[in-house]
Amino acid sequence: MTLLLLRHAESEGNATGRIQGWSDHGLTDLGRQQAEAAGRHLAGSEAVALYSSTLRRARDTAEAVAGHTGLEVVDVPDLREYRFGEAQGLLWSEAAERFGLVGRDWGAGGIPGEEGTTAFRDRVQRQIGELAQRHASDVAIAVIHGGVLGAFVSRLMGLDDSEYAQIYGANCGITTLTRGMDGNTAVAGLNDVCHLRALGEIAKEPWLARE
């Protein structure tokens, strides 16, 4: 089993530092270049299926990959990002101030309409586990979101739902899941961005920037 988790390309929301959640944002010019680069790279993956979150930034990335692999995009709603409720569309700093969020307050139900960390991780673990089972003997690609990657790795590490895996997946970074020697799902590669080198320095969202 090889499941290639491709984070979507840079979106307008990423570039402006906004909380996206289930809101839809298109790709930036750089994002479209990233998606094409990922597609060219994945053309040699021998993947037999291509899945995608239904959110626009992921779906547009998947369509670029489809153009290079010849695969049809299969929509998978449960690969969507965490639902941030009323915080969606706000800057991270604006949401923190409006809802009084500090540190581990995020994901703990302090935002009206948010999904909740446990429900989100349950959803992600179930869906990725299903895809891994479906492709136990071949290769598949799934276009996901940064929060989805963090949720799955957190569960894989056995972390409590109040704890978070301290990882970062760049836009169009690829994480490879395989079957470990113990028969369980294992991370064989995390955030591979080699295919993006020709585009220059790997961009991070503004909320991650540190001077």
PDB file of C-alpha atoms in Angstrom:
ATOM      1  CA  MET A   1       0.000   0.000   0.000  1.00  0.00           C
ATOM      2  CA  THR A   2       1.208   3.464  -0.923  1.00  0.00           C
ATOM      3  CA  LEU A   3      -1.022   6.457  -0.290  1.00  0.00           C
ATOM      4  CA  LEU A   4       0.409   9.797  -1.410  1.00  0.00           C
ATOM      5  CA  LEU A   5      -1.104  12.673   0.563  1.00  0.00           C
ATOM      6  CA  LEU A   6      -0.686  15.887  -1.428  1.00  0.00           C
ATOM      7  CA  ARG A   7      -1.501  19.121   0.360  1.00  0.00           C
ATOM      8  CA  HIS A   8      -3.301  21.557  -1.938  1.00  0.00           C
ATOM      9  CA  ALA A   9      -1.401  24.350  -3.682  1.00  0.00           C
ATOM     10  CA  GLU A  10      -1.222  27.891  -2.331  1.00  0.00           C
ATOM     11  CA  SER A  11      -4.659  29.494  -2.157  1.00  0.00           C
ATOM     12  CA  GLU A  12      -5.712  33.123  -1.847  1.00  0.00           C
ATOM     13  CA  GLY A  13      -6.578  32.366   1.772  1.00  0.00           C
ATOM     14  CA  ASN A  14      -3.092  31.006   2.460  1.00  0.00           C
ATOM     15  CA  ALA A  15      -1.466  34.048   0.873  1.00  0.00           C
ATOM     16  CA  THR A  16      -3.503  36.512   2.945  1.00  0.00           C
ATOM     17  CA  GLY A  17      -3.270  34.587   6.240  1.00  0.00           C
ATOM     18  CA  ARG A  18      -6.979  33.874   6.568  1.00  0.00           C
ATOM     19  CA  ILE A  19      -8.710  30.993   8.299  1.00  0.00           C
ATOM     20  CA  GLN A  20     -10.231  28.992   5.467  1.00  0.00           C
ATOM     21  CA  GLY A  21     -11.865  25.914   6.945  1.00  0.00           C
ATOM     22  CA  TRP A  22     -14.773  24.978   4.711  1.00  0.00           C
ATOM     23  CA  SER A  23     -14.861  28.339   2.901  1.00  0.00           C
ATOM     24  CA  ASP A  24     -13.779  28.263  -0.719  1.00  0.00           C
ATOM     25  CA  HIS A  25     -10.730  30.065  -2.038  1.00  0.00           C
ATOM     26  CA  GLY A  26      -9.114  29.792  -5.461  1.00  0.00           C
ATOM     27  CA  LEU A  27      -5.420  29.226  -6.114  1.00  0.00           C
ATOM     28  CA  THR A  28      -2.903  32.030  -6.508  1.00  0.00           C
ATOM     29  CA  ASP A  29      -0.661  32.247  -9.581  1.00  0.00           C
ATOM     30  CA  LEU A  30       2.066  30.555  -7.533  1.00  0.00           C
ATOM     31  CA  GLY A  31      -0.423  27.943  -6.429  1.00  0.00           C
ATOM     32  CA  ARG A  32      -1.256  27.041 -10.006  1.00  0.00           C
ATOM     33  CA  GLN A  33       2.454  26.652 -10.741  1.00  0.00           C
ATOM     34  CA  GLN A  34       2.843  24.441  -7.667  1.00  0.00           C
ATOM     35  CA  ALA A  35      -0.069  22.259  -8.733  1.00  0.00           C
ATOM     36  CA  GLU A  36       1.395  21.787 -12.203  1.00  0.00           C
ATOM     37  CA  ALA A  37       4.795  20.902 -10.719  1.00  0.00           C
ATOM     38  CA  ALA A  38       3.183  18.360  -8.409  1.00  0.00           C
ATOM     39  CA  GLY A  39       1.271  16.903 -11.337  1.00  0.00           C
ATOM     40  CA  ARG A  40       4.420  16.457 -13.407  1.00  0.00           C
ATOM     41  CA  HIS A  41       6.141  14.801 -10.455  1.00  0.00           C
ATOM     42  CA  LEU A  42       3.225  12.461  -9.694  1.00  0.00           C
ATOM     43  CA  ALA A  43       2.897  11.400 -13.336  1.00  0.00           C
ATOM     44  CA  GLY A  44       5.592   8.813 -12.544  1.00  0.00           C
ATOM     45  CA  SER A  45       3.992   7.548  -9.340  1.00  0.00           C
ATOM     46  CA  GLU A  46       2.078   4.666 -10.994  1.00  0.00           C
ATOM     47  CA  ALA A  47      -1.009   5.726  -9.045  1.00  0.00           C
ATOM     48  CA  VAL A  48      -4.259   4.038 -10.042  1.00  0.00           C
ATOM     49  CA  ALA A  49      -6.636   6.504  -8.366  1.00  0.00           C
ATOM     50  CA  LEU A  50      -6.824  10.218  -7.509  1.00  0.00           C
ATOM     51  CA  TYR A  51      -9.000  11.461  -4.634  1.00  0.00           C
ATOM     52  CA  SER A  52      -9.663  15.005  -3.487  1.00  0.00           C
ATOM     53  CA  SER A  53     -11.334  17.098  -0.852  1.00  0.00           C
ATOM     54  CA  THR A  54     -14.315  18.848  -2.380  1.00  0.00           C
ATOM     55  CA  LEU A  55     -13.086  22.324  -1.391  1.00  0.00           C
ATOM     56  CA  ARG A  56     -12.040  24.456  -4.374  1.00  0.00           C
ATOM     57  CA  ARG A  57      -8.362  24.864  -3.466  1.00  0.00           C
ATOM     58  CA  ALA A  58      -7.940  21.095  -3.237  1.00  0.00           C
ATOM     59  CA  ARG A  59     -10.160  20.287  -6.231  1.00  0.00           C
ATOM     60  CA  ASP A  60      -8.277  22.735  -8.477  1.00  0.00           C
ATOM     61  CA  THR A  61      -4.980  21.169  -7.369  1.00  0.00           C
ATOM     62  CA  ALA A  62      -6.348  17.706  -8.104  1.00  0.00           C
ATOM     63  CA  GLU A  63      -7.479  18.754 -11.579  1.00  0.00           C
ATOM     64  CA  ALA A  64      -3.919  19.887 -12.361  1.00  0.00           C
ATOM     65  CA  VAL A  65      -2.607  16.509 -11.177  1.00  0.00           C
ATOM     66  CA  ALA A  66      -5.259  14.755 -13.273  1.00  0.00           C
ATOM     67  CA  GLY A  67      -3.988  16.570 -16.341  1.00  0.00           C
ATOM     68  CA  HIS A  68      -0.580  14.930 -15.940  1.00  0.00           C
ATOM     69  CA  THR A  69      -1.588  11.488 -14.644  1.00  0.00           C
ATOM     70  CA  GLY A  70      -4.641  10.834 -16.778  1.00  0.00           C
ATOM     71  CA  LEU A  71      -6.607   9.893 -13.654  1.00  0.00           C
ATOM     72  CA  GLU A  72     -10.166  10.998 -12.947  1.00  0.00           C
ATOM     73  CA  VAL A  73     -10.671  13.048  -9.783  1.00  0.00           C
ATOM     74  CA  VAL A  74     -12.914  11.324  -7.231  1.00  0.00           C
ATOM     75  CA  ASP A  75     -14.531  13.710  -4.726  1.00  0.00           C
ATOM     76  CA  VAL A  76     -14.218  12.713  -1.066  1.00  0.00           C
ATOM     77  CA  PRO A  77     -16.025  15.174   1.244  1.00  0.00           C
ATOM     78  CA  ASP A  78     -14.474  13.725   4.414  1.00  0.00           C
ATOM     79  CA  LEU A  79     -11.025  14.880   3.254  1.00  0.00           C
ATOM     80  CA  ARG A  80     -12.117  18.495   3.816  1.00  0.00           C
ATOM     81  CA  GLU A  81     -10.312  20.800   6.222  1.00  0.00           C
ATOM     82  CA  TYR A  82     -11.418  21.423   9.824  1.00  0.00           C
ATOM     83  CA  ARG A  83     -14.656  23.391   9.969  1.00  0.00           C
ATOM     84  CA  PHE A  84     -13.861  26.624  11.823  1.00  0.00           C
ATOM     85  CA  GLY A  85     -17.436  27.911  12.002  1.00  0.00           C
ATOM     86  CA  GLU A  86     -17.744  31.671  12.503  1.00  0.00           C
ATOM     87  CA  ALA A  87     -13.955  32.116  12.371  1.00  0.00           C
ATOM     88  CA  GLN A  88     -13.833  31.231   8.686  1.00  0.00           C
ATOM     89  CA  GLY A  89     -12.668  34.181   6.595  1.00  0.00           C
ATOM     90  CA  LEU A  90     -11.048  35.989   9.527  1.00  0.00           C
ATOM     91  CA  LEU A  91      -7.343  36.554  10.018  1.00  0.00           C
ATOM     92  CA  TRP A  92      -5.922  34.225  12.677  1.00  0.00           C
ATOM     93  CA  SER A  93      -5.211  37.227  14.901  1.00  0.00           C
ATOM     94  CA  GLU A  94      -8.761  38.545  14.431  1.00  0.00           C
ATOM     95  CA  ALA A  95     -10.282  35.200  15.431  1.00  0.00           C
ATOM     96  CA  ALA A  96      -8.047  34.925  18.488  1.00  0.00           C
ATOM     97  CA  GLU A  97      -9.168  38.355  19.676  1.00  0.00           C
ATOM     98  CA  ARG A  98     -12.850  37.938  18.838  1.00  0.00           C
ATOM     99  CA  PHE A  99     -13.262  34.560  20.505  1.00  0.00           C
ATOM    100  CA  GLY A 100     -10.631  34.936  23.239  1.00  0.00           C
ATOM    101  CA  LEU A 101      -8.459  32.047  22.010  1.00  0.00           C
ATOM    102  CA  VAL A 102      -5.036  31.368  23.469  1.00  0.00           C
ATOM    103  CA  GLY A 103      -2.866  28.278  22.903  1.00  0.00           C
ATOM    104  CA  ARG A 104      -4.889  25.101  23.321  1.00  0.00           C
ATOM    105  CA  ASP A 105      -8.187  26.996  23.242  1.00  0.00           C
ATOM    106  CA  TRP A 106      -8.084  26.397  19.478  1.00  0.00           C
ATOM    107  CA  GLY A 107     -10.192  23.375  18.541  1.00  0.00           C
ATOM    108  CA  ALA A 108     -11.821  23.165  21.979  1.00  0.00           C
ATOM    109  CA  GLY A 109     -15.243  24.485  21.010  1.00  0.00           C
ATOM    110  CA  GLY A 110     -14.721  28.183  21.662  1.00  0.00           C
ATOM    111  CA  ILE A 111     -15.828  29.205  18.154  1.00  0.00           C
ATOM    112  CA  PRO A 112     -19.553  29.004  17.332  1.00  0.00           C
ATOM    113  CA  GLY A 113     -20.160  26.379  14.660  1.00  0.00           C
ATOM    114  CA  GLU A 114     -16.708  24.785  14.750  1.00  0.00           C
ATOM    115  CA  GLU A 115     -16.332  21.046  14.222  1.00  0.00           C
ATOM    116  CA  GLY A 116     -14.334  20.092  17.306  1.00  0.00           C
ATOM    117  CA  THR A 117     -10.970  18.311  17.341  1.00  0.00           C
ATOM    118  CA  THR A 118     -12.239  14.842  18.277  1.00  0.00           C
ATOM    119  CA  ALA A 119     -14.925  14.785  15.574  1.00  0.00           C
ATOM    120  CA  PHE A 120     -12.428  16.084  13.016  1.00  0.00           C
ATOM    121  CA  ARG A 121      -9.784  13.502  13.842  1.00  0.00           C
ATOM    122  CA  ASP A 122     -12.364  10.710  13.864  1.00  0.00           C
ATOM    123  CA  ARG A 123     -13.490  11.758  10.391  1.00  0.00           C
ATOM    124  CA  VAL A 124      -9.973  12.016   8.984  1.00  0.00           C
ATOM    125  CA  GLN A 125      -8.745   8.774  10.538  1.00  0.00           C
ATOM    126  CA  ARG A 126     -11.766   6.857   9.242  1.00  0.00           C
ATOM    127  CA  GLN A 127     -11.515   8.256   5.698  1.00  0.00           C
ATOM    128  CA  ILE A 128      -7.770   7.880   5.212  1.00  0.00           C
ATOM    129  CA  GLY A 129      -7.932   4.428   6.782  1.00  0.00           C
ATOM    130  CA  GLU A 130     -10.612   3.475   4.266  1.00  0.00           C
ATOM    131  CA  LEU A 131      -8.495   4.667   1.341  1.00  0.00           C
ATOM    132  CA  ALA A 132      -5.473   2.785   2.686  1.00  0.00           C
ATOM    133  CA  GLN A 133      -7.539  -0.405   2.841  1.00  0.00           C
ATOM    134  CA  ARG A 134      -8.945   0.135  -0.640  1.00  0.00           C
ATOM    135  CA  HIS A 135      -5.433   0.469  -2.054  1.00  0.00           C
ATOM    136  CA  ALA A 136      -3.705  -2.177   0.027  1.00  0.00           C
ATOM    137  CA  SER A 137      -1.953  -3.530  -3.081  1.00  0.00           C
ATOM    138  CA  ASP A 138      -1.385  -0.437  -5.207  1.00  0.00           C
ATOM    139  CA  VAL A 139      -0.752   3.313  -5.222  1.00  0.00           C
ATOM    140  CA  ALA A 140      -3.241   6.168  -4.841  1.00  0.00           C
ATOM    141  CA  ILE A 141      -3.083   9.968  -4.484  1.00  0.00           C
ATOM    142  CA  ALA A 142      -5.271  12.020  -2.141  1.00  0.00           C
ATOM    143  CA  VAL A 143      -5.325  15.830  -2.253  1.00  0.00           C
ATOM    144  CA  ILE A 144      -5.885  17.073   1.280  1.00  0.00           C
ATOM    145  CA  HIS A 145      -5.365  20.052   3.622  1.00  0.00           C
ATOM    146  CA  GLY A 146      -2.740  20.966   6.200  1.00  0.00           C
ATOM    147  CA  GLY A 147      -5.120  20.360   9.088  1.00  0.00           C
ATOM    148  CA  VAL A 148      -6.049  16.939   7.718  1.00  0.00           C
ATOM    149  CA  LEU A 149      -2.386  15.928   7.649  1.00  0.00           C
ATOM    150  CA  GLY A 150      -1.879  17.126  11.221  1.00  0.00           C
ATOM    151  CA  ALA A 151      -5.005  15.334  12.418  1.00  0.00           C
ATOM    152  CA  PHE A 152      -4.011  12.023  10.851  1.00  0.00           C
ATOM    153  CA  VAL A 153      -0.416  12.118  12.096  1.00  0.00           C
ATOM    154  CA  SER A 154      -1.618  13.068  15.591  1.00  0.00           C
ATOM    155  CA  ARG A 155      -3.837   9.985  15.682  1.00  0.00           C
ATOM    156  CA  LEU A 156      -1.091   7.828  14.210  1.00  0.00           C
ATOM    157  CA  MET A 157       1.210   8.965  17.024  1.00  0.00           C
ATOM    158  CA  GLY A 158      -1.419   8.156  19.627  1.00  0.00           C
ATOM    159  CA  LEU A 159      -1.675  11.739  20.870  1.00  0.00           C
ATOM    160  CA  ASP A 160      -4.550  12.853  23.053  1.00  0.00           C
ATOM    161  CA  ASP A 161      -7.026  15.041  21.192  1.00  0.00           C
ATOM    162  CA  SER A 162      -5.852  18.013  23.263  1.00  0.00           C
ATOM    163  CA  GLU A 163      -2.323  17.555  21.869  1.00  0.00           C
ATOM    164  CA  TYR A 164      -1.035  18.368  18.400  1.00  0.00           C
ATOM    165  CA  ALA A 165       1.724  16.888  16.264  1.00  0.00           C
ATOM    166  CA  GLN A 166       4.242  19.672  15.674  1.00  0.00           C
ATOM    167  CA  ILE A 167       4.552  19.202  11.924  1.00  0.00           C
ATOM    168  CA  TYR A 168       4.075  21.424   8.908  1.00  0.00           C
ATOM    169  CA  GLY A 169       3.094  20.415   5.404  1.00  0.00           C
ATOM    170  CA  ALA A 170       3.947  22.993   2.740  1.00  0.00           C
ATOM    171  CA  ASN A 171       1.572  23.759  -0.102  1.00  0.00           C
ATOM    172  CA  CYS A 172       1.942  20.833  -2.531  1.00  0.00           C
ATOM    173  CA  GLY A 173       4.182  18.968  -0.097  1.00  0.00           C
ATOM    174  CA  ILE A 174       3.759  15.180  -0.363  1.00  0.00           C
ATOM    175  CA  THR A 175       3.511  12.790   2.589  1.00  0.00           C
ATOM    176  CA  THR A 176       3.822   9.076   1.830  1.00  0.00           C
ATOM    177  CA  LEU A 177       1.924   6.452   3.814  1.00  0.00           C
ATOM    178  CA  THR A 178       2.845   2.778   3.563  1.00  0.00           C
ATOM    179  CA  ARG A 179       2.199  -0.434   5.467  1.00  0.00           C
ATOM    180  CA  GLY A 180       4.801  -0.941   8.185  1.00  0.00           C
ATOM    181  CA  MET A 181       6.446  -4.239   9.159  1.00  0.00           C
ATOM    182  CA  ASP A 182       3.884  -4.586  11.954  1.00  0.00           C
ATOM    183  CA  GLY A 183       1.048  -4.345   9.446  1.00  0.00           C
ATOM    184  CA  ASN A 184      -0.027  -0.872  10.562  1.00  0.00           C
ATOM    185  CA  THR A 185       0.000   2.338   8.542  1.00  0.00           C
ATOM    186  CA  ALA A 186       3.345   4.129   8.709  1.00  0.00           C
ATOM    187  CA  VAL A 187       4.700   7.454   7.461  1.00  0.00           C
ATOM    188  CA  ALA A 188       7.486   6.701   4.980  1.00  0.00           C
ATOM    189  CA  GLY A 189       8.045  10.312   3.899  1.00  0.00           C
ATOM    190  CA  LEU A 190       6.867  13.660   5.245  1.00  0.00           C
ATOM    191  CA  ASN A 191       6.444  16.929   3.328  1.00  0.00           C
ATOM    192  CA  ASP A 192       8.504  16.104   0.231  1.00  0.00           C
ATOM    193  CA  VAL A 193       8.875  19.373  -1.702  1.00  0.00           C
ATOM    194  CA  CYS A 194      11.733  18.468  -4.072  1.00  0.00           C
ATOM    195  CA  HIS A 195       9.459  18.926  -7.073  1.00  0.00           C
ATOM    196  CA  LEU A 196       8.903  22.573  -6.102  1.00  0.00           C
ATOM    197  CA  ARG A 197      12.551  23.661  -6.076  1.00  0.00           C
ATOM    198  CA  ALA A 198      12.427  25.192  -9.531  1.00  0.00           C
ATOM    199  CA  LEU A 199       9.795  27.645  -8.261  1.00  0.00           C
ATOM    200  CA  GLY A 200      12.193  29.231  -5.772  1.00  0.00           C
ATOM    201  CA  GLU A 201      12.063  29.368  -1.988  1.00  0.00           C
ATOM    202  CA  ILE A 202       9.261  27.265  -0.501  1.00  0.00           C
ATOM    203  CA  ALA A 203       6.624  29.711   0.729  1.00  0.00           C
ATOM    204  CA  LYS A 204       5.017  29.494   4.157  1.00  0.00           C
ATOM    205  CA  GLU A 205       1.723  31.076   5.123  1.00  0.00           C
ATOM    206  CA  PRO A 206       2.053  34.524   6.732  1.00  0.00           C
ATOM    207  CA  TRP A 207       0.848  33.218  10.105  1.00  0.00           C
ATOM    208  CA  LEU A 208       3.904  30.932  10.233  1.00  0.00           C
ATOM    209  CA  ALA A 209       6.393  33.638   9.297  1.00  0.00           C
ATOM    210  CA  ARG A 210       8.901  34.664  11.929  1.00  0.00           C
ATOM    211  CA  GLU A 211      11.312  37.562  11.542  1.00  0.00           C
TER     212      GLU A 211
END
